[in-house]
Coordinates of C-alpha atoms and ligand atoms in Angstrom, one line a residue:
X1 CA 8.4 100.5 144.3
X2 CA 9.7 100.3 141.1
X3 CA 13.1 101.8 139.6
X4 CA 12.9 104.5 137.1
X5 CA 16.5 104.6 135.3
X6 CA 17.7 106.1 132.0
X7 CA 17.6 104.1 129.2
X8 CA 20.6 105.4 126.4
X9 CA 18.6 103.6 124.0
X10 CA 15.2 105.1 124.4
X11 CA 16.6 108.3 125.8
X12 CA 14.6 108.6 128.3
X13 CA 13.9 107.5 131.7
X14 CA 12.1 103.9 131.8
X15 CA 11.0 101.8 134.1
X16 CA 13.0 98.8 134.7
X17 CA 11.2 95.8 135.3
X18 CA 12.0 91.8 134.7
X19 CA 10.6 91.2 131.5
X20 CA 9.6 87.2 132.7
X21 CA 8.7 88.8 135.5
X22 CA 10.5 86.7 137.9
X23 CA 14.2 87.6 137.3
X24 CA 15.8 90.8 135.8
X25 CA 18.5 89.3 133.7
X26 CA 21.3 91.9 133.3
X27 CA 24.6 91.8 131.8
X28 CA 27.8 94.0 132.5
X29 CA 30.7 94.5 130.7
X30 CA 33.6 93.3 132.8
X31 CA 37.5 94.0 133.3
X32 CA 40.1 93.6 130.5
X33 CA 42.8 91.6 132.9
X34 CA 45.8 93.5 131.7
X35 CA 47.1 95.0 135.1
X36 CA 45.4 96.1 137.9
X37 CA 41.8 97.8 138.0
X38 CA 42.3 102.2 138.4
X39 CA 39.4 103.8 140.9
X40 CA 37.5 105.0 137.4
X41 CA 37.0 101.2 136.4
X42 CA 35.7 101.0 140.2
X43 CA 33.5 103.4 139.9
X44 CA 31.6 101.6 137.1
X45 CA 31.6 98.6 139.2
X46 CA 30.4 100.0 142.2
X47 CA 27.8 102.1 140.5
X48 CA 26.4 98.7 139.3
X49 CA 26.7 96.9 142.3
X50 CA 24.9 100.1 143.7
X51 CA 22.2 99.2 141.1
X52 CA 21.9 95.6 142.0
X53 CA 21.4 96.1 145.6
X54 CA 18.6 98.5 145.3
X55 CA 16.5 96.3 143.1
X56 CA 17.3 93.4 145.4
X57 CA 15.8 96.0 148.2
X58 CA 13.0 96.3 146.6
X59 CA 12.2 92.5 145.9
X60 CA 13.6 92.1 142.3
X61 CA 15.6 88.9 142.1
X62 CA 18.5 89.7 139.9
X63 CA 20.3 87.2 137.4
X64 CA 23.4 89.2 136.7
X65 CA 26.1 88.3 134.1
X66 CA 30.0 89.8 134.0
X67 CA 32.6 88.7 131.2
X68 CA 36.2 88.7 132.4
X69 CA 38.0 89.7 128.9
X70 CA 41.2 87.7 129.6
X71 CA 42.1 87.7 125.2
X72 CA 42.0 91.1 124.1
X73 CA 45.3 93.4 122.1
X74 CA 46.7 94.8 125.1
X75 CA 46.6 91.4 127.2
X76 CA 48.5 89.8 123.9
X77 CA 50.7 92.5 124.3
X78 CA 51.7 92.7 127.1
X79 CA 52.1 88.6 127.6
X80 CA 54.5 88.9 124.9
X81 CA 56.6 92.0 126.5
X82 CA 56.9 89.2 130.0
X83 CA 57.3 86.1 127.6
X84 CA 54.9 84.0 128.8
X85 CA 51.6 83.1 127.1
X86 CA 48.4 85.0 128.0
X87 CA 47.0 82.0 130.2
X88 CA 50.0 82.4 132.6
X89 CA 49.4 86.4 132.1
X90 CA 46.1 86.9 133.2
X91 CA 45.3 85.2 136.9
X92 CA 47.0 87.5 139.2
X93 CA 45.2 90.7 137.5
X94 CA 42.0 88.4 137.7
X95 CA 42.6 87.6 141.1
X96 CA 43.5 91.2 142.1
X97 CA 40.3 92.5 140.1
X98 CA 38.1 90.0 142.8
X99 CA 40.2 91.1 146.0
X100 CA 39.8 94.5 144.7
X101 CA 36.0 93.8 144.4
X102 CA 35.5 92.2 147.4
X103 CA 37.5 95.1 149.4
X104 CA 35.1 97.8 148.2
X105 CA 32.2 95.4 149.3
X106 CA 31.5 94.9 145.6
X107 CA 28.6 92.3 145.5
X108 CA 29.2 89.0 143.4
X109 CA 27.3 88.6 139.8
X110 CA 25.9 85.5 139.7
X111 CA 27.6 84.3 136.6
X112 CA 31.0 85.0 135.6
X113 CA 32.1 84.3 132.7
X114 CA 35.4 84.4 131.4
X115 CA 36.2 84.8 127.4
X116 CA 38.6 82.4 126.9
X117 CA 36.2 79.4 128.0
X118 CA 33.6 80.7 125.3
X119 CA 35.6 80.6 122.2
X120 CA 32.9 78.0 120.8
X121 CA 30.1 80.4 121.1
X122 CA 31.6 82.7 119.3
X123 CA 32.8 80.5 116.7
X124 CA 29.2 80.0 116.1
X125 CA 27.6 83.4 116.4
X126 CA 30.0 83.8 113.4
X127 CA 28.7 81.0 111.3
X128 CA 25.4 82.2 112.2
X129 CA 26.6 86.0 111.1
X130 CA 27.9 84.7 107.6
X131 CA 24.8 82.9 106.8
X132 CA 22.6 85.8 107.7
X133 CA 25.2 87.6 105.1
X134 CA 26.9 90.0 107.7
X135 CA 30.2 88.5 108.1
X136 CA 32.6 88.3 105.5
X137 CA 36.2 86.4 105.4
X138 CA 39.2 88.7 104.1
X139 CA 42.4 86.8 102.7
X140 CA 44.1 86.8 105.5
X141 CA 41.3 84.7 107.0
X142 CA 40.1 87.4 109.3
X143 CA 36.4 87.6 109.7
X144 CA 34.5 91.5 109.7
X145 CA 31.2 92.2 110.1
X146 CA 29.7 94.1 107.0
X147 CA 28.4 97.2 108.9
X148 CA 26.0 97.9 105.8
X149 CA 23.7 94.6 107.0
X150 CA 23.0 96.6 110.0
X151 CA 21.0 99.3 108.9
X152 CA 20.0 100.5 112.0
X153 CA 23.4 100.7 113.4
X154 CA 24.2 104.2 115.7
X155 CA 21.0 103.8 117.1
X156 CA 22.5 103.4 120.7
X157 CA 24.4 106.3 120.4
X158 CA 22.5 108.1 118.3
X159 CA 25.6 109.3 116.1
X160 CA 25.3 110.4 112.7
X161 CA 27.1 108.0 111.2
X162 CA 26.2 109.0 107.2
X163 CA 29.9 109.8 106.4
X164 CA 30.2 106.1 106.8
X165 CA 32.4 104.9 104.3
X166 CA 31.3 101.5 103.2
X167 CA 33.5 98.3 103.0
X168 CA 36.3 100.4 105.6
X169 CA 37.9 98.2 108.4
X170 CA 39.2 98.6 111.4
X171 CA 40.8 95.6 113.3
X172 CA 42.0 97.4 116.6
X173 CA 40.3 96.2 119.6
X174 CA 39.0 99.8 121.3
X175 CA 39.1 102.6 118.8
X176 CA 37.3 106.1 119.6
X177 CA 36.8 107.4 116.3
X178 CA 33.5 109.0 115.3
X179 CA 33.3 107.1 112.2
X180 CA 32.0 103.5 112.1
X181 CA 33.6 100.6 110.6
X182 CA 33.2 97.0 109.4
X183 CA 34.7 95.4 112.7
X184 CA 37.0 92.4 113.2
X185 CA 34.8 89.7 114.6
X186 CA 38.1 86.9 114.1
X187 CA 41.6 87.6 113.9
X188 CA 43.5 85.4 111.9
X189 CA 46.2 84.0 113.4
X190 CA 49.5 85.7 113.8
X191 CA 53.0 84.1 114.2
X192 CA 53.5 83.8 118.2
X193 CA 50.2 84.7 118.8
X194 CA 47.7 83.0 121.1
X195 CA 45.0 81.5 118.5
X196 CA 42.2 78.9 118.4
X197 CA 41.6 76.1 116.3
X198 CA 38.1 76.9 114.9
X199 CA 35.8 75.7 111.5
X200 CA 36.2 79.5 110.3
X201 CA 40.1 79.6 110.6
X202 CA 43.0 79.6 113.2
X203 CA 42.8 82.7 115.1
X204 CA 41.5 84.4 117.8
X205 CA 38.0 86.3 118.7
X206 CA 37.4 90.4 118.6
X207 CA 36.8 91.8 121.5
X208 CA 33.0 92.8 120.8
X209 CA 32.3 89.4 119.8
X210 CA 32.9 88.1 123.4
X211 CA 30.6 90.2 124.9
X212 CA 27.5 89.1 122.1
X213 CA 28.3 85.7 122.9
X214 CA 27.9 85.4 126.3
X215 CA 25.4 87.7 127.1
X216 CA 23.1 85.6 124.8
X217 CA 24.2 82.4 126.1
X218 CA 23.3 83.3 129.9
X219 CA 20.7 85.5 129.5
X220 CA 18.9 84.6 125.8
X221 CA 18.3 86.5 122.7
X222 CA 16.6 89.2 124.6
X223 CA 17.1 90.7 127.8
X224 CA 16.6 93.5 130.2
X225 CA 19.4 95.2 131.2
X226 CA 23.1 96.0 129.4
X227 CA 25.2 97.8 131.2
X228 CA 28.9 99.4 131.3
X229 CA 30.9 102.6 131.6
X230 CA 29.8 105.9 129.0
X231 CA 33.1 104.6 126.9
X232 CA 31.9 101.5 126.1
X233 CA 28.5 103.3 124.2
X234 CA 30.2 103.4 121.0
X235 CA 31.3 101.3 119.6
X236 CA 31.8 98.4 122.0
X237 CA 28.0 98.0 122.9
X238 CA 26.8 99.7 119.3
X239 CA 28.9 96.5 118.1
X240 CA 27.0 94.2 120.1
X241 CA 23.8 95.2 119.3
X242 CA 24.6 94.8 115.7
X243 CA 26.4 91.7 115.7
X244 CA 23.3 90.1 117.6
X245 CA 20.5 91.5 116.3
X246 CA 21.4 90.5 112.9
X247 CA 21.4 86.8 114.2
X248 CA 18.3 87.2 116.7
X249 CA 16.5 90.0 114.8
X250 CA 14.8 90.7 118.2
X251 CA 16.2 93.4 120.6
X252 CA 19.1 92.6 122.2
X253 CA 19.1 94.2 125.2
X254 CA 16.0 96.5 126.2
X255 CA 17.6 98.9 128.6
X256 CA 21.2 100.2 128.6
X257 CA 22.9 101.8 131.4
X258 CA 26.0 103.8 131.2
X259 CA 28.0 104.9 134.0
X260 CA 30.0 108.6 133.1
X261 CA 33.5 109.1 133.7
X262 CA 35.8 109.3 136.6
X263 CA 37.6 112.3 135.5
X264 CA 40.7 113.8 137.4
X265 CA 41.4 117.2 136.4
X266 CA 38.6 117.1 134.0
X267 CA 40.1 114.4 132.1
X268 CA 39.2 110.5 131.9
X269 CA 40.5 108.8 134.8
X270 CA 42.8 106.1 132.5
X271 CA 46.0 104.1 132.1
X272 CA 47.0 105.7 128.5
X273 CA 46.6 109.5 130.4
X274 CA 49.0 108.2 133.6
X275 CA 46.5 110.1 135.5
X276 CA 44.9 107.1 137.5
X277 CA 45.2 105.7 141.1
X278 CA 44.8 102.2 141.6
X279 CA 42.5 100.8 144.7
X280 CA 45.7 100.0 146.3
X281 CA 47.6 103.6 145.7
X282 CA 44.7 104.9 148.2
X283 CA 44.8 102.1 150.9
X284 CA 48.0 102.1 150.9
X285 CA 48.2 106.0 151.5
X286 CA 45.9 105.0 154.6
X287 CA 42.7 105.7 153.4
X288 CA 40.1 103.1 154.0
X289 CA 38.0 100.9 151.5
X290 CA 34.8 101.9 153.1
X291 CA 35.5 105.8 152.1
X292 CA 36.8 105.3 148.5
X293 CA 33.1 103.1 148.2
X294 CA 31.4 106.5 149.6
X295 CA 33.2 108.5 147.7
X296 CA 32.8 107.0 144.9
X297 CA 29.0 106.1 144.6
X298 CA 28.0 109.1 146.2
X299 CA 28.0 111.1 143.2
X300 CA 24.9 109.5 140.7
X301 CA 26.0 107.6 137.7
X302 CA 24.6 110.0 135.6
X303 CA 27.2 112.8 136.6
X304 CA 31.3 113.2 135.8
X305 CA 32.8 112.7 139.1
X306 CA 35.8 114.5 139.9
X307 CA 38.3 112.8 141.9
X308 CA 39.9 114.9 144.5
X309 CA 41.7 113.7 148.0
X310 CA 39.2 116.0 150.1
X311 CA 36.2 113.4 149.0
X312 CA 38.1 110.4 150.5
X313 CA 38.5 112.5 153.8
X314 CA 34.7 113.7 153.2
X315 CA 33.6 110.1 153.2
X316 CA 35.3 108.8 156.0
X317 CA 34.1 111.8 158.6
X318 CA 30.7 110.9 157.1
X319 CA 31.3 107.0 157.4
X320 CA 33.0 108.0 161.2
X321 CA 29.8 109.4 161.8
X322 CA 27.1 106.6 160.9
X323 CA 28.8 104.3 162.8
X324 CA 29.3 106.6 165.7
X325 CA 25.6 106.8 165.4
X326 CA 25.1 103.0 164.8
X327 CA 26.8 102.0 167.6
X328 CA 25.4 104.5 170.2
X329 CA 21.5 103.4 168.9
X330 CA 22.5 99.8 169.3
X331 CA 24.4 99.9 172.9
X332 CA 22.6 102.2 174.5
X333 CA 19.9 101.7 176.9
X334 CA 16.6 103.1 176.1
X335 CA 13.4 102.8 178.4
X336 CA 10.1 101.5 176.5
X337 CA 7.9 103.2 174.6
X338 CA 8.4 105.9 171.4
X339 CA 8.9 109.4 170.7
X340 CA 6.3 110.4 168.2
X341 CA 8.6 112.9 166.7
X342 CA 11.1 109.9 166.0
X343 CA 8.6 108.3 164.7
X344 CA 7.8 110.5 162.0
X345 CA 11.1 111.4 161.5
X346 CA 12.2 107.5 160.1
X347 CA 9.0 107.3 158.3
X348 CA 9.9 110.2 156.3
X349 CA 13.9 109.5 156.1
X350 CA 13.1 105.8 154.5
X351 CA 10.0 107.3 152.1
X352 CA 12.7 110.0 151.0
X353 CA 16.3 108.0 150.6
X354 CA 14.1 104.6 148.3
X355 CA 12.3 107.8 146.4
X356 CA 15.8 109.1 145.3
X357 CA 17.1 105.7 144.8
X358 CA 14.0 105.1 142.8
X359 CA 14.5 108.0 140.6
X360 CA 17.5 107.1 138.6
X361 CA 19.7 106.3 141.8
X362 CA 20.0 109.4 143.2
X363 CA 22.7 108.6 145.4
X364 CA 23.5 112.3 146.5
X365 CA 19.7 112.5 147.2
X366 CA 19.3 109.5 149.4
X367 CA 22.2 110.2 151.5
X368 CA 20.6 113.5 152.8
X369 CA 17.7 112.3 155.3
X370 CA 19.8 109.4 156.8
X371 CA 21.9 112.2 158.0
X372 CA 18.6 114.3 159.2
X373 CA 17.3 111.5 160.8
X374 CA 20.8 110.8 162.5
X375 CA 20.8 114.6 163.6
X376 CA 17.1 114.6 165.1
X377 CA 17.7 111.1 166.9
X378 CA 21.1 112.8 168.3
X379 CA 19.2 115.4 170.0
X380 CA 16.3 113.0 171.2
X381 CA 19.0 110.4 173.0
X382 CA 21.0 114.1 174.5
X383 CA 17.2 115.2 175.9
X384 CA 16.8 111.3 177.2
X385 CA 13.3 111.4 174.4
X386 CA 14.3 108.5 172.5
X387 CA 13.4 104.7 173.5
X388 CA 13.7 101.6 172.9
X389 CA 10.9 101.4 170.2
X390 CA 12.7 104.4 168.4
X391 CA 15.8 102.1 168.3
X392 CA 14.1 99.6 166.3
X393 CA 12.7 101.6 163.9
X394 CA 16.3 104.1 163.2
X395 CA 17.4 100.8 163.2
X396 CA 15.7 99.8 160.6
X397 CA 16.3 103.1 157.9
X398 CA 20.0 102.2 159.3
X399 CA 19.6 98.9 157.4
X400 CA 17.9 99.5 154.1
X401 CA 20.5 102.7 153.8
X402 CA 23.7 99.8 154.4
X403 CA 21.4 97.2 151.8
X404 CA 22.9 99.5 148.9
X405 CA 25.5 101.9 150.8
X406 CA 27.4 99.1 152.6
X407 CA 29.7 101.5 154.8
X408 CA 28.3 101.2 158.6
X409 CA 30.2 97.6 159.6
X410 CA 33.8 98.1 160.0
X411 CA 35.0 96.1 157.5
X412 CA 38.1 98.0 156.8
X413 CA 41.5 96.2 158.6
X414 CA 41.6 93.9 156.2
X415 CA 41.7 94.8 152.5
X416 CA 44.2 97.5 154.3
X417 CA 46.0 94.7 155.8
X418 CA 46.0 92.7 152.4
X419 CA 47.5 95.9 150.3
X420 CA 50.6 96.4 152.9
X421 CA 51.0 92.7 152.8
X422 CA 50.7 92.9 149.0
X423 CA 52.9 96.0 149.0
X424 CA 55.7 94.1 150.7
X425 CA 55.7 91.0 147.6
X426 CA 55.4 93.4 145.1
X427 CA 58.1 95.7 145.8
X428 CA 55.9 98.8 147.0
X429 CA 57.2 98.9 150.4
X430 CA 58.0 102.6 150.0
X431 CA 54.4 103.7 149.2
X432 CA 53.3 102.3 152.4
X433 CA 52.2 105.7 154.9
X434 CA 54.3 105.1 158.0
X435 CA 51.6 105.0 160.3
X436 CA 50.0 102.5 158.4
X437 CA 53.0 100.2 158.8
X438 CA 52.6 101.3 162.8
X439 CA 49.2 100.3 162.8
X440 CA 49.6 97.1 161.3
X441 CA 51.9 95.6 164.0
X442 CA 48.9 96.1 166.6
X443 CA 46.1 93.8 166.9
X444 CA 42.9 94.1 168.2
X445 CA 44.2 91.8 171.6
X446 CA 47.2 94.2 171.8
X447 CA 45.3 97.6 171.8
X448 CA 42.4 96.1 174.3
X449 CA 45.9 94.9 176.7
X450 CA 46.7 98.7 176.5
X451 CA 43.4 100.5 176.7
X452 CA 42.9 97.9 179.4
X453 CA 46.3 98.6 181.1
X454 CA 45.4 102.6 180.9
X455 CA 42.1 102.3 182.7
X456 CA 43.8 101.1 185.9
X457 CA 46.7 103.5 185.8
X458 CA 44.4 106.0 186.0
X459 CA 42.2 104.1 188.7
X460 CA 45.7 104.5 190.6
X461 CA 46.2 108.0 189.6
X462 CA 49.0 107.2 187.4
X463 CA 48.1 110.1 184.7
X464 CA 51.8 109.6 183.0
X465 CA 51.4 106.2 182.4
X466 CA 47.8 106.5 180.9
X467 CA 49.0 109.9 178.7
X468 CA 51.9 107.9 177.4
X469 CA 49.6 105.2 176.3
X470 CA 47.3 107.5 174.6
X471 CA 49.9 108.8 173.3
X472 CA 51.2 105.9 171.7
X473 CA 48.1 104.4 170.7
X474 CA 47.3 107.9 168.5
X475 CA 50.5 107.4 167.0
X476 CA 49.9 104.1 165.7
X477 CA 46.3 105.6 164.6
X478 CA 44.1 104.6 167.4
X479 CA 42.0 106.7 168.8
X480 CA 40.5 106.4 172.9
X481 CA 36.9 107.9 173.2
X482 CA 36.3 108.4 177.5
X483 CA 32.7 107.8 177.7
X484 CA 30.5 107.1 180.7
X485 CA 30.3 103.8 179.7
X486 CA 33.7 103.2 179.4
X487 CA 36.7 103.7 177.2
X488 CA 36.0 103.0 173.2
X489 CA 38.8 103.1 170.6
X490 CA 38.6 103.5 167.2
X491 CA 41.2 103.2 163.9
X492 CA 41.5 105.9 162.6
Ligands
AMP1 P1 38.3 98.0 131.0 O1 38.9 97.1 132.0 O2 39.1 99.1 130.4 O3 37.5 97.2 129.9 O4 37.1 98.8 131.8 C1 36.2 98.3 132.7 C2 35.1 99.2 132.9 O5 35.5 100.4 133.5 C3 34.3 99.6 131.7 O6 32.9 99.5 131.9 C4 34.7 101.0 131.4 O7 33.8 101.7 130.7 C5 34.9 101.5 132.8 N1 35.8 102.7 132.9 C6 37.0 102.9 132.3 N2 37.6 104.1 132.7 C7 36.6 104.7 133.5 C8 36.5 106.0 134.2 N3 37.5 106.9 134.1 N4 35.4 106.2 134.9 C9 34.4 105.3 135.0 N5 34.4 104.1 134.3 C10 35.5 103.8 133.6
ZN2 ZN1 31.3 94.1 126.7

């Protein structure tokens, strides 16, 4: 089964397929370590990662590249602001970004690569732009790229760019305007600044440099995959097409994937709007890491997401009911043989969710017949028509739907566990819901002591004592399921 995903660069929907045939080498644009990661930057993460798992599912080995920009304008900025230089500036949001990563079950790219360690490469891309006679020095010893070597330039985004006015600059890092610019590929070195020694001048790299640099230095000239959020189109990745295809003069990247906005309100999830939530805003308001994943791949990356409160709650009913599901398929006992009916069912249910993954990762598409098969199975285990060679195969859809989705194994204690904790050293104790704090005091041991201690006052007839322990638990967010095979609890 092959992927069929849009391509911003051919328009169209292309098959995506490793170009060496053995690897697809792709390359994402990473986080600006500045502070910490808001739910949108998540979303373009975890729309990736949602990417990368389904062409691992289907048998693609994947050589995946992510820049950490740890020099950029804000990052200088801000180091300044805390007087301390960048390098002391930038770990704990690096750090956080990977806890943040790993909490939403964010797989690993294989490379990382961070910019400061690359300042070489780009030293020489620039060299190698100035003799192709597309860089230029100014005299303050900055180096631009001369936009009109490029003539192809807009042809990512596909803006018409003919009001361009030749020879104008621009030496901001992120700039949104419509009209294109020679771009600062160097910066030369400012007083307190963090800078580089370098052959083409003290100073420091632009930000769309970094990403040119080492892309082509993991992957090649040429590869198969660029990706990144809809904001980076233009000019970010319009830059780096231009910057290395006037060095390579072969395509840069063949495909390019870009994830649209998390909007709240119908606005841009971002830090300069105040309208964002971090990861560890929602944990800390108790909802878990496991439904803000849901949530937020659930929607296809080719659609706006709006954020609202009722799709955390949405994911973690749906997410309470998988592994309801999961766990009653695994545990319970089921005589040999199959049901025919099941039978079909999971044929059609895995033929239906890798179709819609297939077809431009249709998330919302693939979620629906994991939840009809869950439904019919239901019904066949209430009727006592399901067995033990129906297990295997639900068991089966189960796994190729948790290859990608990643929400069935409760996973969830401890990235909430790590944000109270964090909450606690970074002066945050008030944002902490109460019956989080509640919950956190009780461990596994304690709560089976209690459920334990409640089965035998009831064995005695002591319905106070067991009340009062229901009681308790559900006020620390536990919840007690009677079932004939015993008592199971849950957090909530
Ligand atoms: P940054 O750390 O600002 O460089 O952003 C990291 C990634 O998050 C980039 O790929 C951005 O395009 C993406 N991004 C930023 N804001 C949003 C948003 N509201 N929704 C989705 N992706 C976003
Ligand atoms: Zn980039």
């Amino acid at each position: 089964m092959t992927l069929r995903l849009f391509n911003t660069l051919s328009g169209q929907v292309d098959e995506l397929v490793p170009a060496d045939g053995k690897a697809l080498r792709m390359y994402a644009c990473g986080p600006t370590v500045y502070d910490y990661g808001h739910i949108g930057n998540f979303r373009t993460f975890l729309q990736i990662d949602v990417l990368r798992r389904f062409l691992k599912l289907t048998g693609v080995k994947v050589r995946h590249v992510m820049n950490i920009t740890d020099v950029d304008d804000k990052i200088i900025r801000n180091s300044a602001a805390a007087g301390i230089p960048i390098s002391e500036y930038t770990p704990k949001y690096v750090e956080a970004f990977f806890e943040d990563l790993e909490a939403l079950r964010v797989e690993r790219p294989e490379q990382i690569a961070r910019a400061t360690e690359h300042i070489p490469q780009m030293v020489e891309l620039i060299e190698k732009l100035e003799k192709a006679g597309a860089a230029y020095k100014t005299e303050d010893g900055s180096w631009y790229f001369r936009l009109s070597a490029f003539p192809e330039y807009g042809k990512l985004s596909k803006k018409d760019l003919s009001g361009m006015e030749d020879g104008a600059r621009v030496d901001v890092d992120e700039y949104e305007k419509d009209s294109a610019r020679d771009f600062a590929l160097w910066k030369a070195v400012r007083p307190g600044e963090t800078s580089w020694d370098a052959p083409i001048g003290r100073g420091r790299p632009g930000w769309h440099i970094e990403c040119s640099a080492m892309a082509m230095q993991y992957l090649g000239d040429s590869f198969d995959l660029h990706a990144g959020g809809e904001d980076l189109m233009f000019p970010h990745h319009e830059n780096e097409i231009a910057q290395s295809e006037s060095v390579t003069h072969e395509p840069f990247a063949r495909h390019w994937m870009h994830v649209r906005f998390l909007l709240v309100d119908g606005k841009k999830m971002s830090k300069s709007e105040g309208n964002f939530y971090t990861l560890r805003d929602l944990l800390l308001k108790g909802y878990k890491a496991s439904a803000i994943r849901l949530a937020l791949i659930s929607v296809p990356y080719r659609h706006q997401l709006n954020f609202t409160f009722d799709s955390l709650t949405e994911a973690s009913a749906a997410i309470d009911r998988l592994r309801t599901f999961h766990e009653r398929v695994t545990k319970g006992s089921f005589a040999a043989g199959e049901n025919e009916e099941i039978q079909l069912a999971v044929k059609k249910a895995r033929v239906e969710y890798m179709e819609a993954l297939a077809n431009d990762l249709n998330t919302a598409e693939a979620r629906a017949p994991i939840f009809d098969l869950l439904r019919v199975s239901n019904t066949a285990i209430d009727q006592g028509k399901f067995y033990a060679g129906d297990r295997e195969a639900v068991l089966g859809v189960l796994a190729a739907f948790d290859a990608v989705f990643d929400v069935i194994e409760d996973r969830d204690a401890e990235p909430t566990r790590r944000a109270v904790e964090w909450a606690e050293t970074s002066g945050r104790q008030a944002d902490v819901a109460p019956e989080l704090l509640a919950r956190q005091g009780l461990t596994d041991d304690a709560i089976e002591t209690l459920v334990a201690e409640r089965t035998q006052a009831k064995k005695h007839r002591n319905f106070a004592r067991a009340d009062q322990i229901r009681k308790e638990l559900a006020e620390k967010g536990i919840i007690l399921e009677d079932s004939k095979d015993g008592v199971r609890w849950k957090r909530k």
